[in-house]
Short mmCIF file of C-alpha atoms and ligand atoms in Angstrom, two decimals:
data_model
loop_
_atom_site.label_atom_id
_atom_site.label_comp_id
_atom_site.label_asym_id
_atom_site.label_seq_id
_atom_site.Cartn_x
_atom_site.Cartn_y
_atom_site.Cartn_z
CA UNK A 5 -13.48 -8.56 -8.69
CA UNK A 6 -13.13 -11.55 -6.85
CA UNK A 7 -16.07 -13.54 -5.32
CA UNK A 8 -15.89 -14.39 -1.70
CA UNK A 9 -18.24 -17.52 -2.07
CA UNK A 10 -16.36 -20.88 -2.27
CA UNK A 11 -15.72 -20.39 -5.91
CA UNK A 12 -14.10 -23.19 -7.74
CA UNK A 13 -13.52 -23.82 -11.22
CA UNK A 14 -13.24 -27.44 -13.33
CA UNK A 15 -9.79 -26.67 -14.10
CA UNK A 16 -9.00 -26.24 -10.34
CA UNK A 17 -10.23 -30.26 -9.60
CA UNK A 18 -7.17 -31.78 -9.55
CA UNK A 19 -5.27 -28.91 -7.83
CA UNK A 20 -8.00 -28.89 -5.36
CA UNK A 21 -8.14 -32.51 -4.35
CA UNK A 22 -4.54 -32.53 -4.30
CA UNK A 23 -4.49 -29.54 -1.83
CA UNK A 24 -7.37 -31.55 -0.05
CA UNK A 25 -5.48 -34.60 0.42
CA UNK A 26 -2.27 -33.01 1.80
CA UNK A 27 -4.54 -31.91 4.37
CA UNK A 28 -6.27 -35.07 5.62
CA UNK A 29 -2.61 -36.30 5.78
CA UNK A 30 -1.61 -33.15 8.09
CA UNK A 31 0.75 -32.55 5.41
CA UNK A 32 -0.42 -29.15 3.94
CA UNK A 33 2.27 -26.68 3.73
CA UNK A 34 1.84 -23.49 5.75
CA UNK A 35 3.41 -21.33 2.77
CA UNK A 36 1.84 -21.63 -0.05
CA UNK A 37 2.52 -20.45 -3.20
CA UNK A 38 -0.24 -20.31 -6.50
CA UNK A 39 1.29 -18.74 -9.66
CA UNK A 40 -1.28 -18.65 -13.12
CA UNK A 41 -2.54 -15.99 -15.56
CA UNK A 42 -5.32 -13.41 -14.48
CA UNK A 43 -8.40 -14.04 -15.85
CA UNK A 44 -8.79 -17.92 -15.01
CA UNK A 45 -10.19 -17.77 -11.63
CA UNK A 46 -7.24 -18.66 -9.65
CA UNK A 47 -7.69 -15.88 -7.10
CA UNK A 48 -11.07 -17.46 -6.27
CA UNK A 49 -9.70 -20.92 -5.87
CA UNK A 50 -6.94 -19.53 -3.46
CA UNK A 51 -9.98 -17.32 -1.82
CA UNK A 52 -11.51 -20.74 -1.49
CA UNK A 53 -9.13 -22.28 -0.09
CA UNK A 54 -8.82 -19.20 2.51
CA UNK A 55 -12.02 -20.29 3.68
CA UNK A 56 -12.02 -23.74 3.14
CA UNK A 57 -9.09 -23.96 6.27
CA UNK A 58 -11.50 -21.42 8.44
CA UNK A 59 -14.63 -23.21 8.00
CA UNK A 60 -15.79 -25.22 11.27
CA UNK A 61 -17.47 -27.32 9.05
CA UNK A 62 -15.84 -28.56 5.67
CA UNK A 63 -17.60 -30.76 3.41
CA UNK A 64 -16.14 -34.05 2.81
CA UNK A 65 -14.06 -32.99 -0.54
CA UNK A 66 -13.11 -29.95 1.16
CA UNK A 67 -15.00 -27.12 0.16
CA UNK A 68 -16.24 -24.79 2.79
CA UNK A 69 -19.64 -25.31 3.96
CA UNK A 70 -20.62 -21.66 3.53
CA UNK A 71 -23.51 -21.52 6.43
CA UNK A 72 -21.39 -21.89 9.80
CA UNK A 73 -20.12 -19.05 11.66
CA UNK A 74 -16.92 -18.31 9.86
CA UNK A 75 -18.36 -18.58 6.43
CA UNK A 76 -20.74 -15.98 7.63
CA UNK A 77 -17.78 -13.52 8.61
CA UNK A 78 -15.76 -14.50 6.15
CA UNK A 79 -17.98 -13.34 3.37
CA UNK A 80 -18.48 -10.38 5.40
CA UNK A 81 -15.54 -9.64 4.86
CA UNK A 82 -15.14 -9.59 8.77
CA UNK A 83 -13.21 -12.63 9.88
CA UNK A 84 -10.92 -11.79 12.79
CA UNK A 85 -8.71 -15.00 11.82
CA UNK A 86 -8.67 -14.15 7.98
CA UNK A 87 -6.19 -11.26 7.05
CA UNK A 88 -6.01 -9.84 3.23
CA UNK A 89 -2.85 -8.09 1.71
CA UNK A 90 -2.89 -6.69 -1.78
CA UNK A 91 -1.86 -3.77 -3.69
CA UNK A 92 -3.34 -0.66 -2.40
CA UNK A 93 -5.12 0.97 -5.29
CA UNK A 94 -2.49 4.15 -5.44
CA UNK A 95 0.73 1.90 -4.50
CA UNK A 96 3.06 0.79 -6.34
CA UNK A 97 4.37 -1.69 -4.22
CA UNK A 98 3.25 -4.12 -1.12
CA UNK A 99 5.40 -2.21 1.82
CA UNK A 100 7.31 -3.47 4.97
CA UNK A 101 4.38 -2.31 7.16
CA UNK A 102 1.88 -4.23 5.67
CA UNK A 103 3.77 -7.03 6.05
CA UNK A 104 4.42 -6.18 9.82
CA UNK A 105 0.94 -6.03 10.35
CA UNK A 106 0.53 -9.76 8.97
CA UNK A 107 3.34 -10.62 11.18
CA UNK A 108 1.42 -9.31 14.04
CA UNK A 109 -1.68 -10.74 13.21
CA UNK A 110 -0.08 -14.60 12.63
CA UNK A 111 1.45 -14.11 16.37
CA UNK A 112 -2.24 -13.39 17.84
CA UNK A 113 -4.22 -16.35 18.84
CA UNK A 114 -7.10 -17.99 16.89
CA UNK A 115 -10.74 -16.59 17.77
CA UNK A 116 -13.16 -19.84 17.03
CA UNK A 117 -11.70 -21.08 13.42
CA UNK A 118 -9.27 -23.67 13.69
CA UNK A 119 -6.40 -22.04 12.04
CA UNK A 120 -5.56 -18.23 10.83
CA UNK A 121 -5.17 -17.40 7.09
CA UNK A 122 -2.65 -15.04 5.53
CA UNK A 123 -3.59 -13.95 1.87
CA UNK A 124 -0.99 -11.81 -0.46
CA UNK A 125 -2.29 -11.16 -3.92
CA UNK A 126 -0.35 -9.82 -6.20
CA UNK A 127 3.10 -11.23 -4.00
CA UNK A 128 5.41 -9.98 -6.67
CA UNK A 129 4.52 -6.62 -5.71
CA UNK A 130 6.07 -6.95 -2.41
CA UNK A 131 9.01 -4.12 -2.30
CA UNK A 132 12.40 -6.21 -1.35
CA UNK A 133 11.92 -4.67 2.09
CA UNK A 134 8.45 -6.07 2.61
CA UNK A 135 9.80 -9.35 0.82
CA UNK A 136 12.90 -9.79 3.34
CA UNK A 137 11.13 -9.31 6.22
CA UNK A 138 8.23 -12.12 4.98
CA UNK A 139 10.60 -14.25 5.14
CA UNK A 140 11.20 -14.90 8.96
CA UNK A 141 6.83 -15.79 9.25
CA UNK A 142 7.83 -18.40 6.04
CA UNK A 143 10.47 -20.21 7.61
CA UNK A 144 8.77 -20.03 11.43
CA UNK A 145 5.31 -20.08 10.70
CA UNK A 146 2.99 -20.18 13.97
CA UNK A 147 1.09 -22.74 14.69
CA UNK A 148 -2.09 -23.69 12.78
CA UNK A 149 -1.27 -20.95 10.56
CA UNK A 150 -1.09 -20.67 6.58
CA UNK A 151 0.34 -18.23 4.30
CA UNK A 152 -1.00 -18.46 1.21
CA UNK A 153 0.66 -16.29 -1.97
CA UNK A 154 -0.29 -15.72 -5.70
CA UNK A 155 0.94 -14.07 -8.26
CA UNK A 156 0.74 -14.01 -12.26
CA UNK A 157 4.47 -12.87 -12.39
CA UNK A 158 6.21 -15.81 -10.82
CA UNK A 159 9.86 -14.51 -12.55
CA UNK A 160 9.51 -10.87 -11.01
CA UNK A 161 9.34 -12.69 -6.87
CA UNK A 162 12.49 -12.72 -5.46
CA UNK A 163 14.10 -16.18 -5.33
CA UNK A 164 14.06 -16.66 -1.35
CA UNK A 165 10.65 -15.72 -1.31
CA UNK A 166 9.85 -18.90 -3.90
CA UNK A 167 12.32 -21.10 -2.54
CA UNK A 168 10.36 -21.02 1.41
CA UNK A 169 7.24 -21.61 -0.24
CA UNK A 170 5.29 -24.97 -2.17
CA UNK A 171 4.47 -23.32 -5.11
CA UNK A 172 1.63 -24.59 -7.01
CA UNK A 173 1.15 -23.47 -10.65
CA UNK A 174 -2.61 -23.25 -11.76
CA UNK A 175 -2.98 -24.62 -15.20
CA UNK A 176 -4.22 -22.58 -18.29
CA UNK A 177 -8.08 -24.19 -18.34
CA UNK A 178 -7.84 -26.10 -21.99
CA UNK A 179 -10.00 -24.68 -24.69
CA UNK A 180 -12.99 -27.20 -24.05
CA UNK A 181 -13.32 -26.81 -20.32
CA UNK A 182 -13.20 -22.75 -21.15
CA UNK A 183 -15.89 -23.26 -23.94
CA UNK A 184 -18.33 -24.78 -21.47
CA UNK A 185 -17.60 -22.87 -18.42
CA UNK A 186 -18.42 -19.99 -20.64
CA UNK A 187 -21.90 -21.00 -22.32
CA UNK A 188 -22.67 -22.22 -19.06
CA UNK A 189 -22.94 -18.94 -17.77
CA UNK A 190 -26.28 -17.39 -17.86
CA UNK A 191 -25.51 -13.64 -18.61
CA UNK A 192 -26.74 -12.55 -22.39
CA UNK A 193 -24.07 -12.24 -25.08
CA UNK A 194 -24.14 -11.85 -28.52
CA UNK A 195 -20.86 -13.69 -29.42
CA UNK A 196 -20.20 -16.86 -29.30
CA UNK A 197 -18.27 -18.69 -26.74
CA UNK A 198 -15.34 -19.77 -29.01
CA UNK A 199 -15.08 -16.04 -30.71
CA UNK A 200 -15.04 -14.56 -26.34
CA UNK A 201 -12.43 -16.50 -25.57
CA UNK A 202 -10.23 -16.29 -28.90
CA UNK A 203 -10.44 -12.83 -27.48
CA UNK A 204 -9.53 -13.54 -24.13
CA UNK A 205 -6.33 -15.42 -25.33
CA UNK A 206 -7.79 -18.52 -23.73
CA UNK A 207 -8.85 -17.10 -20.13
CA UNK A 208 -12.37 -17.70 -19.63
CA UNK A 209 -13.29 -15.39 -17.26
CA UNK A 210 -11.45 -12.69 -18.76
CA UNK A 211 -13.67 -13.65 -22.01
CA UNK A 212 -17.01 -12.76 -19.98
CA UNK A 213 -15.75 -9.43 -18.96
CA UNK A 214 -18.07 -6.76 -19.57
CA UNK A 215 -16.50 -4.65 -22.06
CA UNK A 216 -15.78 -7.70 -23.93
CA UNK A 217 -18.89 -7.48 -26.38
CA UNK A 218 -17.69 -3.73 -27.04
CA UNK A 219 -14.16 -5.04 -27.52
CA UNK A 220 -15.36 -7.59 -30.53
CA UNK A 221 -17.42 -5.07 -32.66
CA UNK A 222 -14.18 -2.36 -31.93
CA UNK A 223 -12.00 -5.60 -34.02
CA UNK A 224 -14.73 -6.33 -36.24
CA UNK A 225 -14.60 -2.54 -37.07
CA UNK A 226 -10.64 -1.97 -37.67
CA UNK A 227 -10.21 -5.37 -39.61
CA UNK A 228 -13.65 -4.00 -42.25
CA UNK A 229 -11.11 -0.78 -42.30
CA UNK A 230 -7.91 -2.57 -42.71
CA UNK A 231 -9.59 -4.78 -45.85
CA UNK A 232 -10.74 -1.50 -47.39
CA UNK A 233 -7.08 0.26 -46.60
CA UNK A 234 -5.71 -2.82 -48.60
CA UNK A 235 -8.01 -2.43 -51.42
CA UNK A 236 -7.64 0.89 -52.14
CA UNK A 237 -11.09 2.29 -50.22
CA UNK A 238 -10.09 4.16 -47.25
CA UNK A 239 -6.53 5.85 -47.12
CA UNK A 240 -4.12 5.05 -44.47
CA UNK A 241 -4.91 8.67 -43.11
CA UNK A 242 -8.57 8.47 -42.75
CA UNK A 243 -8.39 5.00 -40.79
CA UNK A 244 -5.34 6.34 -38.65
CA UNK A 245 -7.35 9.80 -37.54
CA UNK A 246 -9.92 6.71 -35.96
CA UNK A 247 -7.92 4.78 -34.53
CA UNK A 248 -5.10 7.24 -32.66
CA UNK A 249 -6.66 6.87 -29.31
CA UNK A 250 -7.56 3.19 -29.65
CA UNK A 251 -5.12 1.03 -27.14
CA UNK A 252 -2.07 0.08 -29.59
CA UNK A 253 -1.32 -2.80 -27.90
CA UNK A 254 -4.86 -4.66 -28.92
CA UNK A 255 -4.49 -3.00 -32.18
CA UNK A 256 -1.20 -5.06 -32.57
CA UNK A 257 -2.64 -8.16 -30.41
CA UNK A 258 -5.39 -8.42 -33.24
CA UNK A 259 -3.13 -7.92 -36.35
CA UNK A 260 -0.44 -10.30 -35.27
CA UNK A 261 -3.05 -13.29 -34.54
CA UNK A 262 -4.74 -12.94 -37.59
CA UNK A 263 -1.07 -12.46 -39.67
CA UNK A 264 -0.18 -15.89 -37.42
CA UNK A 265 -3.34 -17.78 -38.85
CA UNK A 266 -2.38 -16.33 -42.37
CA UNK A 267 1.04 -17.78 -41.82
CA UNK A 268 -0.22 -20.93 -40.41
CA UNK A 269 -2.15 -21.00 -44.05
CA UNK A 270 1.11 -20.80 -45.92
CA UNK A 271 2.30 -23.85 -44.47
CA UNK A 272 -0.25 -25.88 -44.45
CA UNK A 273 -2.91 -25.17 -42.02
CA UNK A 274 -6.31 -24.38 -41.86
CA UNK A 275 -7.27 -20.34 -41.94
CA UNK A 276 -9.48 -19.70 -38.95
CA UNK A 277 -11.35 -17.05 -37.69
CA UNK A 278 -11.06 -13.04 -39.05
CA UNK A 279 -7.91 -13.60 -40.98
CA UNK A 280 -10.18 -15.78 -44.01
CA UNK A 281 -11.28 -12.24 -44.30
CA UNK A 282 -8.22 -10.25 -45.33
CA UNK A 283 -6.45 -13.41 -47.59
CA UNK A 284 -8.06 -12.15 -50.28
CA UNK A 285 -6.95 -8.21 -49.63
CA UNK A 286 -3.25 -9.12 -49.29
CA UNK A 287 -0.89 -7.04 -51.14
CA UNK A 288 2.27 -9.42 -50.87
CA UNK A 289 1.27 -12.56 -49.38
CA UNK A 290 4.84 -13.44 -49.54
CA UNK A 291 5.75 -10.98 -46.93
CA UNK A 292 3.78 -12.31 -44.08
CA UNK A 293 6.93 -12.72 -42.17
CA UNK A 294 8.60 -9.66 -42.24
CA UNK A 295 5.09 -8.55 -41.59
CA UNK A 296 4.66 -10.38 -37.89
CA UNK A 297 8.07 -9.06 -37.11
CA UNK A 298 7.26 -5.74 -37.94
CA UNK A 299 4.31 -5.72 -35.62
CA UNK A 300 6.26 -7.15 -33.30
CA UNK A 301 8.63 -4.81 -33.28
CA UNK A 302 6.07 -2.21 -33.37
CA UNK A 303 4.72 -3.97 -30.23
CA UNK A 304 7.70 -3.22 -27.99
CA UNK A 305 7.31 0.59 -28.91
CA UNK A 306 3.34 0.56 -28.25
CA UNK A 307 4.30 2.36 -24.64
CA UNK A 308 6.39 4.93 -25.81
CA UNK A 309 4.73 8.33 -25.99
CA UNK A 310 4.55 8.09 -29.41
CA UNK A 311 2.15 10.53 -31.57
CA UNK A 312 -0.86 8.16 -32.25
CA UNK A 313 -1.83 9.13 -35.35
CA UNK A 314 1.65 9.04 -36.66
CA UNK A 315 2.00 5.42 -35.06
CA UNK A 316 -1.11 4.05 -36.26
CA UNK A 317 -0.12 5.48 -40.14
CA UNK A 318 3.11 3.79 -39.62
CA UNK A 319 1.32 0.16 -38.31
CA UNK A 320 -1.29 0.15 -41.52
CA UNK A 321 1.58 0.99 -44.11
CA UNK A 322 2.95 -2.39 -42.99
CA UNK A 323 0.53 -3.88 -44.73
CA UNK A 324 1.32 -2.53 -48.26
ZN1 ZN B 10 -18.24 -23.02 6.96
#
């Protein structure tokens, strides 16, 4: 869900004001392109942006004021100079006509904000059709218009597409800007910041989803089940009839970080989080290695339509 307000993030600042200042200069691009994990925000600093070039009446660092006219569409959803294209929920792929309709809404002329905004999510989506035939409105682009891209899978958009645009890559917000964006929010959770977004792999917003709370007492679960596998309490075959269902690739996600702070142990480190749990449950603490790559390797074949029980059997007996 993205919010339509002028959302902006502290790890967005310097991206922002350097967006900002292109555009005092009459230097802003008019193709745009963000790239940056899900879960940090970036599609509501690129929504802000939308809005930001829309709004009659910016404030002086750029943000959009949110009370004129356009803000008022905008967030309505309703602009007539604002035009959205994403992945349709049951498409695989952006198509040529969507991208023909942008092309015929850039050639219209503005209604009372001073420029039109073009907004693909999810660019690498765009079939190559749909791709080739963006790329006349990227090289020509109308008057007072901007087309503004983002995507989390820079690699997968074709090359022509990235060449015609400035591409702007939103940074990974650093662990202490994501630890107080977090307890800054108001809603009610039982973890703690630090433990969310360990589980989040470092994207705070992903760390507030809801089903996050669920999520941690799921890992606090397997790992009780995994110490009493390794200590002779629970057979493999009891724990794997639990888990068979369970999504194998968080199953792996959580076994291979706490097998990396383990590791990390070995050569010196410091053990942190869950993993201070299991070091004294290890069977062969020499074999933490072969272990990771095993998991790895069981990793790639988490997709396959592989009998879960048989697959989750076959991940715990790793461990012995
Ligand atoms: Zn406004």
């Amino acid at each position: 869900m993205i919010p339509l307000s002028a959302a902006s993030y502290p790890w967005h600042q310097t991206i922002w004001q350097q967006l900002q200042r292109a555009r005092q200069q009459q230097h802003l691009p008019h193709a745009l392109l963000f790239t940056g994990s899900t879960g940090c925000g970036h599609e509501a600093m690129v929504y802000a942006l939308a809005q930001s070039l829309l709004c009659l009446e910016p404030s002086e660092n750029g943000y959009a004021c949110g009370s004129c006219r356009s803000c008022k569409v905008f967030t309505a959803h309703s602009h007539p100079d604002f035009m959205l294209l994403s992945l349709a929920e049951d498409k695989q792929a952006i198509s040529v006509e969507q991208v023909r309709s942008l092309e015929r809404f850039l050639e219209l002329s503005r209604s009372y904000s001073p420029n039109r905004v073009a907004l693909i999510l999810n660019a690498d989506a765009m079939n190559i059709h749909a791709a080739n035939s963006l790329l006349k409105s990227l090289e020509e682009p109308a008057d007072n218009s901007y087309i503004l891209l983002f995507t989390d899978r820079v690699a997968a958009l074709m090359p022509t597409i990235r060449s015609r645009c400035q591409q702007f890559r939103l940074p990974l917000p650093t662990p202490v800007e994501s630890l107080a964006w977090i307890e800054g929010q108001t809603i009610a959770i039982r973890q703690t910041a630090s433990e969310l977004l360990g589980l989040a792999r470092g994207r705070p917003l992903a760390a507030i989803a809801e089903d996050v709370g669920e999520r941690l007492q799921q890992k606090i679960l397997f790992l009780n089940q995994l110490k009493s596998v390794l200590t002779g309490h629970l057979s493999i075959t009891e724990v794997a009839s639990q888990w068979e269902k369970y999504n194998r690739q968080e199953l792996l996600d959580w076994q291979l970080i706490w097998v990396q702070s383990l590791i990390n142990q070995e050569v010196g480190g410091a053990l942190v989080g869950e993993a201070s749990e299991l070091v004294d449950c290890l069977v062969k603490p020499q074999g933490l290695w072969l272990l990771y790559e095993r998991l790895l390797e069981l990793k790639a074949l988490s997709t396959h339509p592989l009998n879960g029980r048989l697959f989750v059997e076959h991940m715990l007996s790793l461990w012995l």
